[in-house]
Amino acid sequence: MIYLFCGILSGAVLGAICVPLFRKEDTLESAIIEETQWDLLQRKKEVVLGNMQDLDFEYKCGKLSEADYQKVRGEMSAEAALVFQEIESIEAEADLDALIRRELSARKSKTTAATTSCPACGTSNPVTNKFCAECGAKLKH
Ligand SMILES: [Zn+2]
């Protein structure tokens, strides 16, 4: 089980790294779809829970027989459980996305930090440069 999880995680991370960083629109689009699905499920949850409350109320008022109540209540519970599961899986996915985004931005800031400022003019140069790209002064490492 743990191997499966690690496999999925490393696969997802590798995939996220290989995807060009410029494809921000795709990420945004999928985020919007995810949010809509989540909102939809939240509404579904409210409806199911509301129906269960109504059912309880009707049963307490004596409008339903014990057998009918148990049968409908069981169906509603199963539906609610399904909705809860779907919400959980979407939230787990969203968490993974957030984790990948955090990792990527950490990598990005590490790359940005790998610069050295020119002793002559103060321009930031990549550490791989031997001379300043702006004024040509020798860079100290
Ligand atoms: Zn310089």
Short mmCIF file of C-alpha atoms and ligand atoms in Angstrom, two decimals:
data_model
loop_
_atom_site.label_atom_id
_atom_site.label_comp_id
_atom_site.label_asym_id
_atom_site.label_seq_id
_atom_site.Cartn_x
_atom_site.Cartn_y
_atom_site.Cartn_z
CA MET A 1 0.00 0.00 0.00
CA ILE A 2 2.77 2.41 0.98
CA TYR A 3 4.67 1.52 -2.22
CA LEU A 4 1.59 2.27 -4.28
CA PHE A 5 1.22 5.63 -2.57
CA CYS A 6 4.91 6.50 -3.10
CA GLY A 7 4.60 5.47 -6.73
CA ILE A 8 1.61 7.72 -7.27
CA LEU A 9 3.27 10.60 -5.43
CA SER A 10 6.60 10.42 -7.29
CA GLY A 11 4.72 9.98 -10.55
CA ALA A 12 2.66 13.05 -9.85
CA VAL A 13 5.73 15.08 -8.83
CA LEU A 14 7.68 14.00 -11.92
CA GLY A 15 4.71 14.83 -14.11
CA ALA A 16 4.38 18.26 -12.54
CA ILE A 17 8.09 18.96 -13.09
CA CYS A 18 8.03 17.82 -16.71
CA VAL A 19 4.96 19.91 -17.58
CA PRO A 20 6.20 23.26 -18.92
CA LEU A 21 5.82 25.97 -16.32
CA PHE A 22 4.24 28.28 -18.87
CA ARG A 23 1.05 26.26 -19.09
CA LYS A 24 -0.56 28.25 -16.31
CA GLU A 25 -3.91 28.45 -18.10
CA ASP A 26 -4.39 24.68 -17.93
CA THR A 27 -3.69 24.66 -14.21
CA LEU A 28 -6.13 27.48 -13.66
CA GLU A 29 -8.79 25.77 -15.75
CA SER A 30 -8.52 22.48 -13.88
CA ALA A 31 -8.60 24.36 -10.59
CA ILE A 32 -11.87 26.00 -11.62
CA ILE A 33 -13.39 22.65 -12.66
CA GLU A 34 -12.27 21.14 -9.37
CA GLU A 35 -13.86 23.95 -7.40
CA THR A 36 -17.13 23.63 -9.33
CA GLN A 37 -17.25 19.88 -8.69
CA TRP A 38 -16.52 20.48 -5.03
CA ASP A 39 -19.22 23.16 -4.80
CA LEU A 40 -21.65 20.82 -6.51
CA LEU A 41 -20.88 18.07 -4.01
CA GLN A 42 -21.23 20.50 -1.12
CA ARG A 43 -24.70 21.44 -2.38
CA LYS A 44 -25.55 17.75 -2.83
CA LYS A 45 -24.42 17.11 0.74
CA GLU A 46 -26.66 19.92 2.03
CA VAL A 47 -29.62 18.49 0.11
CA VAL A 48 -29.05 14.94 1.35
CA LEU A 49 -28.60 16.06 4.96
CA GLY A 50 -31.66 18.30 4.65
CA ASN A 51 -33.72 15.38 3.34
CA MET A 52 -32.57 13.22 6.25
CA GLN A 53 -33.61 15.94 8.68
CA ASP A 54 -37.03 16.16 7.04
CA LEU A 55 -37.35 12.38 7.19
CA ASP A 56 -36.48 12.35 10.89
CA PHE A 57 -39.05 15.07 11.49
CA GLU A 58 -41.78 13.23 9.57
CA TYR A 59 -40.99 10.03 11.43
CA LYS A 60 -41.20 11.82 14.78
CA CYS A 61 -44.58 13.29 13.75
CA GLY A 62 -45.81 9.75 13.07
CA LYS A 63 -46.21 10.23 9.31
CA LEU A 64 -43.96 7.27 8.50
CA SER A 65 -43.99 3.66 9.60
CA GLU A 66 -40.86 2.29 11.28
CA ALA A 67 -40.15 0.03 8.26
CA ASP A 68 -40.50 2.87 5.71
CA TYR A 69 -38.36 5.15 7.83
CA GLN A 70 -35.56 2.59 8.20
CA LYS A 71 -35.61 1.80 4.47
CA VAL A 72 -35.48 5.41 3.25
CA ARG A 73 -33.03 6.40 5.99
CA GLY A 74 -30.69 3.60 4.90
CA GLU A 75 -30.80 4.76 1.26
CA MET A 76 -30.15 8.34 2.26
CA SER A 77 -27.23 7.37 4.50
CA ALA A 78 -25.65 5.42 1.64
CA GLU A 79 -26.04 8.44 -0.66
CA ALA A 80 -24.59 10.78 1.97
CA ALA A 81 -21.63 8.43 2.51
CA LEU A 82 -20.97 8.44 -1.24
CA VAL A 83 -21.02 12.24 -1.38
CA PHE A 84 -18.70 12.47 1.63
CA GLN A 85 -16.29 10.06 -0.05
CA GLU A 86 -16.27 12.10 -3.27
CA ILE A 87 -15.65 15.32 -1.34
CA GLU A 88 -12.80 13.66 0.54
CA SER A 89 -11.13 12.38 -2.63
CA ILE A 90 -11.35 15.84 -4.25
CA GLU A 91 -9.89 17.46 -1.14
CA ALA A 92 -7.06 14.90 -1.08
CA GLU A 93 -6.29 15.71 -4.72
CA ALA A 94 -6.36 19.43 -4.00
CA ASP A 95 -3.92 18.89 -1.13
CA LEU A 96 -1.55 17.03 -3.46
CA ASP A 97 -1.79 19.87 -5.97
CA ALA A 98 -1.00 22.41 -3.27
CA LEU A 99 1.97 20.29 -2.15
CA ILE A 100 3.35 20.15 -5.71
CA ARG A 101 2.88 23.90 -6.15
CA ARG A 102 4.75 24.54 -2.88
CA GLU A 103 7.59 22.24 -3.97
CA LEU A 104 7.81 23.91 -7.36
CA SER A 105 7.88 27.43 -5.96
CA ALA A 106 10.58 26.30 -3.50
CA ARG A 107 12.66 25.02 -6.45
CA LYS A 108 12.06 28.26 -8.32
CA SER A 109 13.22 30.45 -5.42
CA LYS A 110 16.30 28.23 -5.03
CA THR A 111 17.16 28.90 -8.69
CA THR A 112 16.62 32.62 -8.20
CA ALA A 113 18.87 32.59 -5.13
CA ALA A 114 21.77 31.09 -7.13
CA THR A 115 23.04 34.48 -8.24
CA THR A 116 25.94 36.63 -7.24
CA SER A 117 26.00 40.42 -7.34
CA CYS A 118 28.75 42.18 -9.23
CA PRO A 119 31.28 43.88 -6.91
CA ALA A 120 31.59 46.77 -9.40
CA CYS A 121 27.99 47.59 -10.41
CA GLY A 122 25.81 45.41 -8.18
CA THR A 123 24.01 43.61 -11.03
CA SER A 124 22.81 40.10 -10.20
CA ASN A 125 24.55 37.45 -12.27
CA PRO A 126 24.08 33.69 -12.27
CA VAL A 127 26.78 32.00 -10.16
CA THR A 128 27.92 30.17 -13.31
CA ASN A 129 29.06 33.50 -14.84
CA LYS A 130 32.73 34.37 -14.44
CA PHE A 131 32.28 37.97 -15.54
CA CYS A 132 29.46 40.49 -15.00
CA ALA A 133 26.97 40.51 -17.88
CA GLU A 134 26.41 44.25 -17.32
CA CYS A 135 29.93 45.76 -16.94
CA GLY A 136 32.28 42.82 -17.58
CA ALA A 137 33.98 42.99 -14.16
CA LYS A 138 35.36 39.73 -12.77
CA LEU A 139 32.90 38.09 -10.36
CA LYS A 140 34.06 36.74 -7.03
CA HIS A 141 32.76 33.33 -5.94
ZN ZN B 1 28.99 44.63 -13.08
#
